[in-house]
Coordinates of C-alpha atoms in Angstrom, one line a residue:
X1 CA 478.4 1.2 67.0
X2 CA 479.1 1.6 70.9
X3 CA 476.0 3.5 72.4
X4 CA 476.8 5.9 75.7
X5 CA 474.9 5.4 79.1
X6 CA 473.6 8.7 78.3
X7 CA 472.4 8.4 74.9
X8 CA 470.5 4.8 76.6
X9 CA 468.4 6.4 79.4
X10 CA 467.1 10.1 79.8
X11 CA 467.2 11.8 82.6
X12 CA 464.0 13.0 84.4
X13 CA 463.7 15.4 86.9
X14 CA 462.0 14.0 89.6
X15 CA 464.9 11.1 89.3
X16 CA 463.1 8.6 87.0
X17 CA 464.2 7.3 84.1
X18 CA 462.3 7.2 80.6
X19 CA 462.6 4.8 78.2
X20 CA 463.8 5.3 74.6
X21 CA 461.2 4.7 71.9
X22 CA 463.5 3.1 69.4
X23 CA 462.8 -0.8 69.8
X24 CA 467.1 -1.1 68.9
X25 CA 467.3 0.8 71.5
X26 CA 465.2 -1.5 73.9
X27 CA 466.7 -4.2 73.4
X28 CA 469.9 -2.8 73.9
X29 CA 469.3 -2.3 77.6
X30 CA 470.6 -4.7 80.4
X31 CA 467.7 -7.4 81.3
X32 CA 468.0 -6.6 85.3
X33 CA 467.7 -3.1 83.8
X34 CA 464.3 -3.3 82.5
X35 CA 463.2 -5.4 85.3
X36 CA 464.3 -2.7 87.6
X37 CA 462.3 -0.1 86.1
X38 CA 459.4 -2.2 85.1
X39 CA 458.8 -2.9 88.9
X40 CA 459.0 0.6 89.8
X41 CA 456.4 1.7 87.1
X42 CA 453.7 -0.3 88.2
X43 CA 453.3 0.3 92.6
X44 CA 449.4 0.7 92.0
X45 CA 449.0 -3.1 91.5
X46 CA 449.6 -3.5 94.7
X47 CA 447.6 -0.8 96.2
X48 CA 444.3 -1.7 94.8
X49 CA 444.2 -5.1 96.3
X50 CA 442.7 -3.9 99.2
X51 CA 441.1 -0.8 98.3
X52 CA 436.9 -0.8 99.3
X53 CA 436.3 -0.4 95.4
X54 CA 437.3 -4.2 95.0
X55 CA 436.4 -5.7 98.0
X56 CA 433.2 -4.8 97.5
X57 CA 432.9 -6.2 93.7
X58 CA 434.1 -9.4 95.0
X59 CA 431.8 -10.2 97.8
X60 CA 429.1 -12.8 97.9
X61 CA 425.5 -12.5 99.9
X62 CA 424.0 -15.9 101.1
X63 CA 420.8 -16.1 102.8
X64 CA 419.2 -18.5 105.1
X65 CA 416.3 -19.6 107.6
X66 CA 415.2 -22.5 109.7
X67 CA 414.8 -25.5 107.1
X68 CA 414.4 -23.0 104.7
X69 CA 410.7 -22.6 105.4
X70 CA 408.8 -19.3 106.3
X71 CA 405.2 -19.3 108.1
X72 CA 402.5 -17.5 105.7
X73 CA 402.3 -15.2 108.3
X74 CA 404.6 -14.5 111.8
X75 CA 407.9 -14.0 111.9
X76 CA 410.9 -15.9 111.2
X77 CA 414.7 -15.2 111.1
X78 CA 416.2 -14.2 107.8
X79 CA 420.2 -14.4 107.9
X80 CA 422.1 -13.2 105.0
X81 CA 426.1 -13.8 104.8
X82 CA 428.4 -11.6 103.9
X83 CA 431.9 -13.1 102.6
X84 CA 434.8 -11.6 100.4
X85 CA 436.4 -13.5 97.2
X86 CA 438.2 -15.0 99.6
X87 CA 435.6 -17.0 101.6
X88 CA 436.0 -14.2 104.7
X89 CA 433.3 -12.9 106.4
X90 CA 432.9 -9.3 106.5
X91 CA 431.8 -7.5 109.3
X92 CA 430.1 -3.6 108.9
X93 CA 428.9 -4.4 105.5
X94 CA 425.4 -2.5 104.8
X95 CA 422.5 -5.2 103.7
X96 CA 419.3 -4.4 103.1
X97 CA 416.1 -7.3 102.6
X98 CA 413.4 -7.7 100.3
X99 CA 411.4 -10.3 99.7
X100 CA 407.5 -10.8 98.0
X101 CA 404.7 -7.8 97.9
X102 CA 403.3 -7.5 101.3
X103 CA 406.1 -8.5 102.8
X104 CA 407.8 -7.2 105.6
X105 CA 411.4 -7.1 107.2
X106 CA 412.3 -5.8 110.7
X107 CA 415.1 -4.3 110.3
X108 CA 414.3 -3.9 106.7
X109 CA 418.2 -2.9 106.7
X110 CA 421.2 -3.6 109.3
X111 CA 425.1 -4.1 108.8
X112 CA 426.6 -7.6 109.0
X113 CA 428.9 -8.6 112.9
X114 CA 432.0 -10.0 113.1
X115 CA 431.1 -12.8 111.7
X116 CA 429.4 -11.3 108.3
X117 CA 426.1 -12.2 109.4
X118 CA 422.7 -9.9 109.2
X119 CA 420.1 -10.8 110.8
X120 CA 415.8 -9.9 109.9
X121 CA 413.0 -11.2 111.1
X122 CA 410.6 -11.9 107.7
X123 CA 406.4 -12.0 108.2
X124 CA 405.4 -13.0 104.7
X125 CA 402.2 -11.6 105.5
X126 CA 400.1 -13.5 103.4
X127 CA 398.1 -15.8 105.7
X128 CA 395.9 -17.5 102.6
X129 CA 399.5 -18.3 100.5
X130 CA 399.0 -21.6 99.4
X131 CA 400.8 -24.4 101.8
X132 CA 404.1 -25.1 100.1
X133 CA 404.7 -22.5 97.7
X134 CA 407.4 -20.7 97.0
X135 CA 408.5 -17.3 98.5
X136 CA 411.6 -15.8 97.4
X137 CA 413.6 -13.3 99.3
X138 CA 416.4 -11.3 98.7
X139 CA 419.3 -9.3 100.7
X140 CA 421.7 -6.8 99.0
X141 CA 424.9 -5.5 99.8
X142 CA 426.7 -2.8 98.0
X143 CA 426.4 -4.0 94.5
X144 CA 426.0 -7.7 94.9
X145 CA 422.1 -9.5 95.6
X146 CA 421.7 -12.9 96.8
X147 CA 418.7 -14.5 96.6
X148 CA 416.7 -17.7 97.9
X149 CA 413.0 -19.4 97.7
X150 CA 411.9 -20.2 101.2
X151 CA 408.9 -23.0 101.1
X152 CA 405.9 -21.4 102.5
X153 CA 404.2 -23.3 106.0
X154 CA 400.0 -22.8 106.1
X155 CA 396.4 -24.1 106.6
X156 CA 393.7 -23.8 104.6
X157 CA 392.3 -26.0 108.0
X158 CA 389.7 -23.3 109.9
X159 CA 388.9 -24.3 113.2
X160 CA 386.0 -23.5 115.7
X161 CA 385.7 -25.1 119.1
X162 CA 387.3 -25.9 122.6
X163 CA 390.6 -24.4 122.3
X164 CA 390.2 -22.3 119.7
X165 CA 387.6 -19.1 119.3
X166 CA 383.9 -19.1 118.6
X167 CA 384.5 -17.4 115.4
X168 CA 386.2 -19.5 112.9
X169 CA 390.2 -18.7 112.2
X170 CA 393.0 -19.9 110.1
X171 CA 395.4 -20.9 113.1
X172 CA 397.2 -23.8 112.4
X173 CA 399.7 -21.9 109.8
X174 CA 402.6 -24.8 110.4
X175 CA 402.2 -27.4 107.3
X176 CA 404.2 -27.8 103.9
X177 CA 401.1 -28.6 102.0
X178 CA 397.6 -28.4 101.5
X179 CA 395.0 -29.9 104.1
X180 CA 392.6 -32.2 102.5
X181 CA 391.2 -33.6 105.4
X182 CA 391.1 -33.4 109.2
X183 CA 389.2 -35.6 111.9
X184 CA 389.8 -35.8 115.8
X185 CA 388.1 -37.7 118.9
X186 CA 388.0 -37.8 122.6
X187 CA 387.7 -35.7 125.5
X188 CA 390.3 -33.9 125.3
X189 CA 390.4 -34.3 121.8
X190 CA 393.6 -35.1 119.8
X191 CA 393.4 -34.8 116.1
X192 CA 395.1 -35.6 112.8
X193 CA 394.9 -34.0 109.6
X194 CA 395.7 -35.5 105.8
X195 CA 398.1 -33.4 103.6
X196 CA 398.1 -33.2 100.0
X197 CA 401.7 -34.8 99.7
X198 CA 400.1 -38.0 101.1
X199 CA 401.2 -37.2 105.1
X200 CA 399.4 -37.5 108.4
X201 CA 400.2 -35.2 110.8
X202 CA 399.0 -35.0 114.8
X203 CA 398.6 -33.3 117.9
X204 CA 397.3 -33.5 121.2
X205 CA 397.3 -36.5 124.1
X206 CA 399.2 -39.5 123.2
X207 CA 398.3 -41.6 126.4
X208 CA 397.8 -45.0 124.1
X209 CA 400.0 -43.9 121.7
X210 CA 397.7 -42.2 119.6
X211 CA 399.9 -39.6 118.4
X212 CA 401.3 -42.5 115.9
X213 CA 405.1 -41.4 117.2
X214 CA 406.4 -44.2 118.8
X215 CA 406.1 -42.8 122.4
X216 CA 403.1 -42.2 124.9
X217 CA 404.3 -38.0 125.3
X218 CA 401.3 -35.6 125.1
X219 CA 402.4 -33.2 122.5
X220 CA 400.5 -29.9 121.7
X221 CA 402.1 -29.2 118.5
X222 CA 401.5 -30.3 114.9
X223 CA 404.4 -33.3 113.8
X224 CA 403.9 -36.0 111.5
X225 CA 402.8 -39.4 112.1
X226 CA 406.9 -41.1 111.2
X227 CA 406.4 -44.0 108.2
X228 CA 403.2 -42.9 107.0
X229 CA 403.1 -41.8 103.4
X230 CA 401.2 -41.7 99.9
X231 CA 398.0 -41.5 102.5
X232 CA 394.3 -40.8 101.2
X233 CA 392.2 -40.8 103.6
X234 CA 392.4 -40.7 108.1
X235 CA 390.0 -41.9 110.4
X236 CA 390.3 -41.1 114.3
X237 CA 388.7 -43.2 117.0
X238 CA 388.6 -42.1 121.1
X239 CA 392.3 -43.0 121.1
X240 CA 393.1 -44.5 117.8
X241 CA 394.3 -43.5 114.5
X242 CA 393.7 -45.1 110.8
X243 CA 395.3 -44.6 107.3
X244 CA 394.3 -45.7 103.9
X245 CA 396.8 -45.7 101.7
X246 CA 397.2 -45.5 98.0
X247 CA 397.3 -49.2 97.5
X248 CA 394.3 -49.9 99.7
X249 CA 395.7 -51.1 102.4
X250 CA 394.9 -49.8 106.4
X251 CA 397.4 -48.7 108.5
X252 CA 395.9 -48.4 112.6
X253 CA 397.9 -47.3 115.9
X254 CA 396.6 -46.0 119.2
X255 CA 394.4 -47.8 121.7
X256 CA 393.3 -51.4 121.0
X257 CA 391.5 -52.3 124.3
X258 CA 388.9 -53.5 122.4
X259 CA 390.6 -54.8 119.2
X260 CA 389.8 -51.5 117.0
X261 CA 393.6 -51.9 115.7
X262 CA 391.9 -55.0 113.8
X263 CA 395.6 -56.7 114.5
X264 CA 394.3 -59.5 116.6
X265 CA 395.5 -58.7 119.7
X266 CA 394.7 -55.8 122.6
X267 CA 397.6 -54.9 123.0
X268 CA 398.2 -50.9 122.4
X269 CA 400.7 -49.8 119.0
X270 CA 402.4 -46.5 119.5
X271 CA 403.6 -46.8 116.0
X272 CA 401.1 -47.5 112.8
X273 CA 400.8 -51.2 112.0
X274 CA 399.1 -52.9 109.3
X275 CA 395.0 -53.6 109.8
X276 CA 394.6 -57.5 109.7
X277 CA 393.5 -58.9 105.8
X278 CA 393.0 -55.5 104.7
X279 CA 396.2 -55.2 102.5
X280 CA 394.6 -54.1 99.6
X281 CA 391.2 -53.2 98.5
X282 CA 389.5 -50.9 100.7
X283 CA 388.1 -47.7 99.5
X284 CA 387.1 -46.0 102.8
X285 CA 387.1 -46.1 106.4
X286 CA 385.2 -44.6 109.0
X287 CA 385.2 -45.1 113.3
X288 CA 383.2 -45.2 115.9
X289 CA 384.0 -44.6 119.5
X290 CA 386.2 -47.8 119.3
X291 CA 384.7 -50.0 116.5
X292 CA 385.9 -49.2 112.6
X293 CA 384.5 -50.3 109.5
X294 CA 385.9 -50.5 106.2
X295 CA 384.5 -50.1 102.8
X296 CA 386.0 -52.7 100.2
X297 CA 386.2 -52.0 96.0
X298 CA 383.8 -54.8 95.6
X299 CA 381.4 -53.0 97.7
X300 CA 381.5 -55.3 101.1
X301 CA 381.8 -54.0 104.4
X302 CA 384.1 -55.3 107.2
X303 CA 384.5 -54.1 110.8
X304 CA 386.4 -54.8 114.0
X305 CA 386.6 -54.0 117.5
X306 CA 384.2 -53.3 119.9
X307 CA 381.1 -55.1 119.6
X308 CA 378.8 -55.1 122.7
X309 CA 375.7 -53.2 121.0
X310 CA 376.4 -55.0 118.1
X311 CA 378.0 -51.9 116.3
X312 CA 380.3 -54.2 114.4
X313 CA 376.9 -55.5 112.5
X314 CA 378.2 -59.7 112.5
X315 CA 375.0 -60.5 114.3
X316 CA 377.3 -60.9 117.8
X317 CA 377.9 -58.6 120.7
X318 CA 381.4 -60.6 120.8
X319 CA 384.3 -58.0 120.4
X320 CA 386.4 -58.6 117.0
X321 CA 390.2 -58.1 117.1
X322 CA 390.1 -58.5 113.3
X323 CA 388.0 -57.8 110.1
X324 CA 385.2 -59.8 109.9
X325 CA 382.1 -59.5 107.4
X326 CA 379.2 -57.0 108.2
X327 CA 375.7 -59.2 107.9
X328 CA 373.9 -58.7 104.9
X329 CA 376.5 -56.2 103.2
X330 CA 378.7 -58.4 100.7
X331 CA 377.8 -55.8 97.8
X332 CA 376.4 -52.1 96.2
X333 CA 377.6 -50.3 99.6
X334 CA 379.1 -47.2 98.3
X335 CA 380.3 -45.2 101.8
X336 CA 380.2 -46.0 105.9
X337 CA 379.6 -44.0 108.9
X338 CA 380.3 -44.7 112.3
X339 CA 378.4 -43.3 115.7
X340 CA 379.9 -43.9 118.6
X341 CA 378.1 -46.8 119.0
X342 CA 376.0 -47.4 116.2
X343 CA 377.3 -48.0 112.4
X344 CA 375.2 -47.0 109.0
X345 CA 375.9 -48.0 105.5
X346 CA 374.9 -46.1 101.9
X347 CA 374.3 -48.3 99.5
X348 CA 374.2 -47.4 95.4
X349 CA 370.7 -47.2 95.6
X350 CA 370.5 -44.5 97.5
X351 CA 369.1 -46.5 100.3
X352 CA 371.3 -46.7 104.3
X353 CA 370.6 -49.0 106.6
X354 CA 371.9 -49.0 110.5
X355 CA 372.7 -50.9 113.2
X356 CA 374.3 -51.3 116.8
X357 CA 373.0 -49.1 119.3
X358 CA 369.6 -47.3 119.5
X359 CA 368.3 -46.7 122.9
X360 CA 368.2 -43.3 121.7
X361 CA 366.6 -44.1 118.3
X362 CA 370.1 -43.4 116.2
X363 CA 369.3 -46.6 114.3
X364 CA 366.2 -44.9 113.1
X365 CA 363.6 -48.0 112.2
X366 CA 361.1 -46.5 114.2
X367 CA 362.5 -48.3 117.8
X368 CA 365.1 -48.2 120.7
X369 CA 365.9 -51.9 120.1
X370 CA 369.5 -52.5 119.9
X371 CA 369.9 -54.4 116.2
X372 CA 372.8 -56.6 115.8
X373 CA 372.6 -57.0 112.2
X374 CA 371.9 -54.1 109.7
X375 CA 368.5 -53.0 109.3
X376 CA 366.6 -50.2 107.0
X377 CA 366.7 -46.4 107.9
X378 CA 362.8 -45.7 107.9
X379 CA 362.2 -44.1 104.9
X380 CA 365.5 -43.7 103.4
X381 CA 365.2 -46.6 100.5
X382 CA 366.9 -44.2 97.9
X383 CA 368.0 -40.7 97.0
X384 CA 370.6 -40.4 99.8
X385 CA 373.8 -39.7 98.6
X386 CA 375.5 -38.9 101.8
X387 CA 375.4 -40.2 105.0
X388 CA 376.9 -39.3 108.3
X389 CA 377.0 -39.8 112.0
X390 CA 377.4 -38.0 115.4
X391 CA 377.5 -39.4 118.7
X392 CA 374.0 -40.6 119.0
X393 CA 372.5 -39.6 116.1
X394 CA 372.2 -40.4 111.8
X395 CA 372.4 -37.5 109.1
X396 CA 371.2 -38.6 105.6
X397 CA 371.7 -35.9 102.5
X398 CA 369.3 -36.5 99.9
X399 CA 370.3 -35.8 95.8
X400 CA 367.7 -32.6 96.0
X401 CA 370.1 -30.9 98.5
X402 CA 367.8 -31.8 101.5
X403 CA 368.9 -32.6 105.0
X404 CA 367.1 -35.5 107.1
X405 CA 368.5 -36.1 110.8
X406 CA 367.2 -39.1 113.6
X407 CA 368.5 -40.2 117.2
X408 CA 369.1 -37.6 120.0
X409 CA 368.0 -34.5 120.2
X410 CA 368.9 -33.2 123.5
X411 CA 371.2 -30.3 122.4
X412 CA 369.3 -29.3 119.1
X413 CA 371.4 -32.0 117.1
X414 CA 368.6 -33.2 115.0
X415 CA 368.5 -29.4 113.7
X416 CA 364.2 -29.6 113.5
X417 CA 363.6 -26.7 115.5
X418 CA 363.2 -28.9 118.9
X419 CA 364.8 -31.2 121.9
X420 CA 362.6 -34.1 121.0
X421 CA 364.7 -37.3 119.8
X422 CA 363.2 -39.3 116.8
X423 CA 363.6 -43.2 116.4
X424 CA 363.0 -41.9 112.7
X425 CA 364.4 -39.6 109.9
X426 CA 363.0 -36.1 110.2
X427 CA 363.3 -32.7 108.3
X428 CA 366.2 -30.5 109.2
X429 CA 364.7 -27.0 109.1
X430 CA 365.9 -24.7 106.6
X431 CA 367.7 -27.0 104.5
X432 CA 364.9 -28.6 101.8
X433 CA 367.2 -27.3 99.0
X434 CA 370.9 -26.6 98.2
X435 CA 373.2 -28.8 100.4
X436 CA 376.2 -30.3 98.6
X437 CA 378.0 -32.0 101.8
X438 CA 377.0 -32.5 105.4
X439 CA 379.3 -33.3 108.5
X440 CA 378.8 -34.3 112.2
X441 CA 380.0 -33.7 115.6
X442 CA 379.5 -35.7 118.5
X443 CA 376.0 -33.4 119.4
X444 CA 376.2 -30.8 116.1
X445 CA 375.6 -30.6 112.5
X446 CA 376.6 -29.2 109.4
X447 CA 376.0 -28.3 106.1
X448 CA 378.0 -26.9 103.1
X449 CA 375.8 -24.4 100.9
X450 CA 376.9 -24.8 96.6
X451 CA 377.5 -21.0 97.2
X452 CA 380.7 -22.0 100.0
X453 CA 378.2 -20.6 103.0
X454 CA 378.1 -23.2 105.8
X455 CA 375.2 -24.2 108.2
X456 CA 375.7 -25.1 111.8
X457 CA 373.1 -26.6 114.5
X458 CA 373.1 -28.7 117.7
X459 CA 375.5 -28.1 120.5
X460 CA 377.5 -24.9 121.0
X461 CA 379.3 -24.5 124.2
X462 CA 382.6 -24.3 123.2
X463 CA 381.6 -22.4 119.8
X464 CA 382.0 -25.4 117.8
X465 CA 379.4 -23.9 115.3
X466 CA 381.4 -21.4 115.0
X467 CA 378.1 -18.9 115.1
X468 CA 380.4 -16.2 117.1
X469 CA 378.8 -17.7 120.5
X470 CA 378.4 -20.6 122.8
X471 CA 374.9 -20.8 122.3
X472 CA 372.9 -24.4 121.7
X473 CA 370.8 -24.0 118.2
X474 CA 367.7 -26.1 117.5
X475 CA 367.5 -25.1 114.1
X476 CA 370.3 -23.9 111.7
X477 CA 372.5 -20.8 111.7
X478 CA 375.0 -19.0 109.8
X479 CA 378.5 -19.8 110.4
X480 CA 381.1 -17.2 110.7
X481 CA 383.0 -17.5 108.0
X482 CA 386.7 -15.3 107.7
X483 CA 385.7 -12.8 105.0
X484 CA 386.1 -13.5 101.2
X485 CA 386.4 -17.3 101.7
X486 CA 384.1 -20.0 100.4
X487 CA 384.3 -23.7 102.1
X488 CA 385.0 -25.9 99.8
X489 CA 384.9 -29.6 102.1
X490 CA 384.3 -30.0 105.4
X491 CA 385.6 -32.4 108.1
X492 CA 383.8 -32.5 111.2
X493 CA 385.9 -34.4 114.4
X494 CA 383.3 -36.8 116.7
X495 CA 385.3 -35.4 119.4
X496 CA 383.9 -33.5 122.6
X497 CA 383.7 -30.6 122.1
X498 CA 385.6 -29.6 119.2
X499 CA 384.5 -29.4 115.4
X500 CA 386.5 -28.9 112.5
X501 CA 386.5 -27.9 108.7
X502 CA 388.1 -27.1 106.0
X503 CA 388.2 -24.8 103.6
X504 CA 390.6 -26.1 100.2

């Protein structure tokens, strides 16, 4: 049956057309018919493609800062990114930041330029935030978040001293990880600290190289020694640097005047090279001005460098430009120390002997006779289970938390109460009970307490004891500790005049 072009398509009065509901019908119609009207029905599709409503829905926030690291406190730039689905930046979006609780963002809301971008400077706020954590921050923008973890920069390294304030801060809020130990030497001093992921890090003059960075630039801020890892323990000299690695080996570079590289030569190394025969083995190493000695697993000690008060303990006042064996100490030594010119040895008796200089008495055997060859601390023939050095003087901590201290006493170093030197170990005053570590600057003392409290006494005029002055102390005072923190290890620098610790 024919069907009329009227009965097909009903009029409408707004000149559409509707279509008939029979499907007979439907397929009846002309093809370029239905595509005709099937175009016409459906204009919105192309409107909404670039209505706000979907732009919005298909945008993407990306956030970013400098290496993707954030200071545990102080600013640093936060941008976020705004793009559409297409990859476009988008300029006048609204973003708002968050990030961790305490946190702050200034602005803590802005609109993205012409190129998408929103810019917020971020001050975690959290100064005590574990070295290398994690800190995630956000940024939002209509209804899309995105999100990243910035790696926290900090120091748990508190410093007193020349440089720094008499009253012990948290200042060096720069490294990825944990201090676990610190050390530094010279006049002015320069200084390196041991992070937990194994690194050395270092600042200060660098005129023989001691800055470990291939050049001889003085550099005042923190950067890390280059091909140094899986580190575990730093010693500093005047202008020298050591490293004992994981696999008991020693690393040196600096000044080598004298031979305290222990590489056979006098020739200065701007980089870190490996220590003459000491590949493996060594447990610890300690430094004098410009002599080192080394601690081996079978409990023989070995030093090098300079020799002419017979601080390298060989029986000579011959300088050594490699390891050679200490006189008398093939076995039982358990740790070193080393004056500036002057060397002691613990051994696993309890019992330290000395030698090298000791025109002040630092040798402590009851003379000022310079000994070439170790000798016994008078009256130290067990009990000790720590012992240190300053400049020109011995510290000995005994296993019932005592203190004992000989050698010079000029600034109050000996901690007795007086300025009388003592060719032998006396009493420091105060501390018969109690002490779980001690540490030494050139001229000052210190104690840790088992309750995190520290002790402080000798020479004070940069603050190095941190007693909130620049006043000398015979005997020992309270140190200034930031509220709510206990030390946990200390590491005094032999520098002049600067003294650190830290707290872990």
């Amino acid at each position: 049956m024919a069907i009329s072009e009227g009965s097909r398509l009903g009029a409408k009065s707004d000149g559409g057309v509707s279509l008939p509901v029979s499907g007979r019908e439907y397929d009846a119609l002309p093809r370029r018919t239905v595509i005709a009207g099937a175009a016409f029905a459906v204009p919105a599709v192309a409107l909404t493609v670039s209505t706000p409503a979907w732009a919005a829905s298909g945008t993407t926030v990306t956030l970013t800062a400098p290496n993707m690291q954030a200071p545990a406190a102080g600013a640093v730039s936060v941008t976020a990114v705004v793009t559409n689905a297409s990859g476009q930046p988008v300029s006048g979006e609204a973003v708002s930041f968050s990030g961790p609780a305490g946190s702050t963002f200034s602005p803590s809301s802005t609109t993205t330029d012409g190129s998408g971008q929103a810019v917020s400077q971020l001050d975690l706020g959290t100064p005590w935030a574990k070295p290398g954590s994690s800190a995630t921050v956000s940024a939002t923008s209509g209804s899309d978040t995105g999100s990243t973890a910035l790696t926290v920069l900090g120091s748990n390294l508190v410093v007193a001293g020349y440089g720094y304030s008499s009253t012990p801060s948290q200042s060096e809020l720069v490294f990825p990880s944990s201090v676990v130990d610190a050390c530094g030497m010279g006049n002015p001093s320069w200084f390196l600290v041991l992070l937990a992921d194994g690194s050395v890090w270092a600042k200060g003059p660098n005129q023989n190289g001691q800055l470990g960075d291939g050049s001889t630039t003085d550099r005042s801020t923190w950067a890390p020694v280059p091909g140094l890892s899986g580190v575990t323990q730093i010693a500093a000299g005047t202008a020298s640097g050591y490293a004992l690695l994981s696999d008991g080996s020693v690393k040196a570079w600096g000044a080598n005047g004298s031979g305290q590289l222990g590489i056979g030569s006098t020739t200065d190394r701007w980089s870190p090279v490996q220590v003459s025969g000491l590949a493996s083995g060594v447990t610890q190493v300690s430094t004098g001005a410009t002599h080192v000695l080394a601690v081996l697993s079978d409990g023989s000690v070995k030093a090098w460098g300079n020799n002419g008060s017979g601080q390298v303990g060989d029986g000579s006042t011959t300088n050594r430009l490699s390891p050679v064996q200490v006189s008398g100490l093939a076995s039982g030594v358990t740790q070193v120390a080393g004056g500036a010119f002057a060397s002691y040895a613990l051994s696993t008796d309890g019992s330290v002997k000395a030698w090298g200089s000791n025109g002040t008495g630092q040798v402590g055997d009851g003379s000022k006779t310079t000994r070439r060859a170790p000798v016994q601390v008078s009256g130290l023939t067990s009990g000790v289970t720590q012992v240190t050095a300053g400049g020109l003087s011995g510290y000995a901590l005994s296993s019932d938390g005592s203190v004992k201290a000989w050698g010079y006493n000029g600034n109050g170093e000996l901690g007795d109460g007086s300025s009388t030197s003592s060719t032998t170990p006396v009493r420091v005053s105060g501390l018969n009970s109690g002490v779980t570590q001690i540490a030494a600057g050139y001229a000052s003392g210190y104690a840790l307490l088992s309750d995190g409290a520290m002790k402080a006494w000798g020479k004070n005029d940069s603050g190095q004891l941190g007693d909130a002055s620049t006043t000398n102390r015979a005997a020992p005072v309270s140190v200034a500790l930031p509220p709510g923190h206990a030390v946990k290890r200390l590491a005094a620098s032999t520098s002049i005049p600067l003294d650190a610790f830290v707290i872990m």
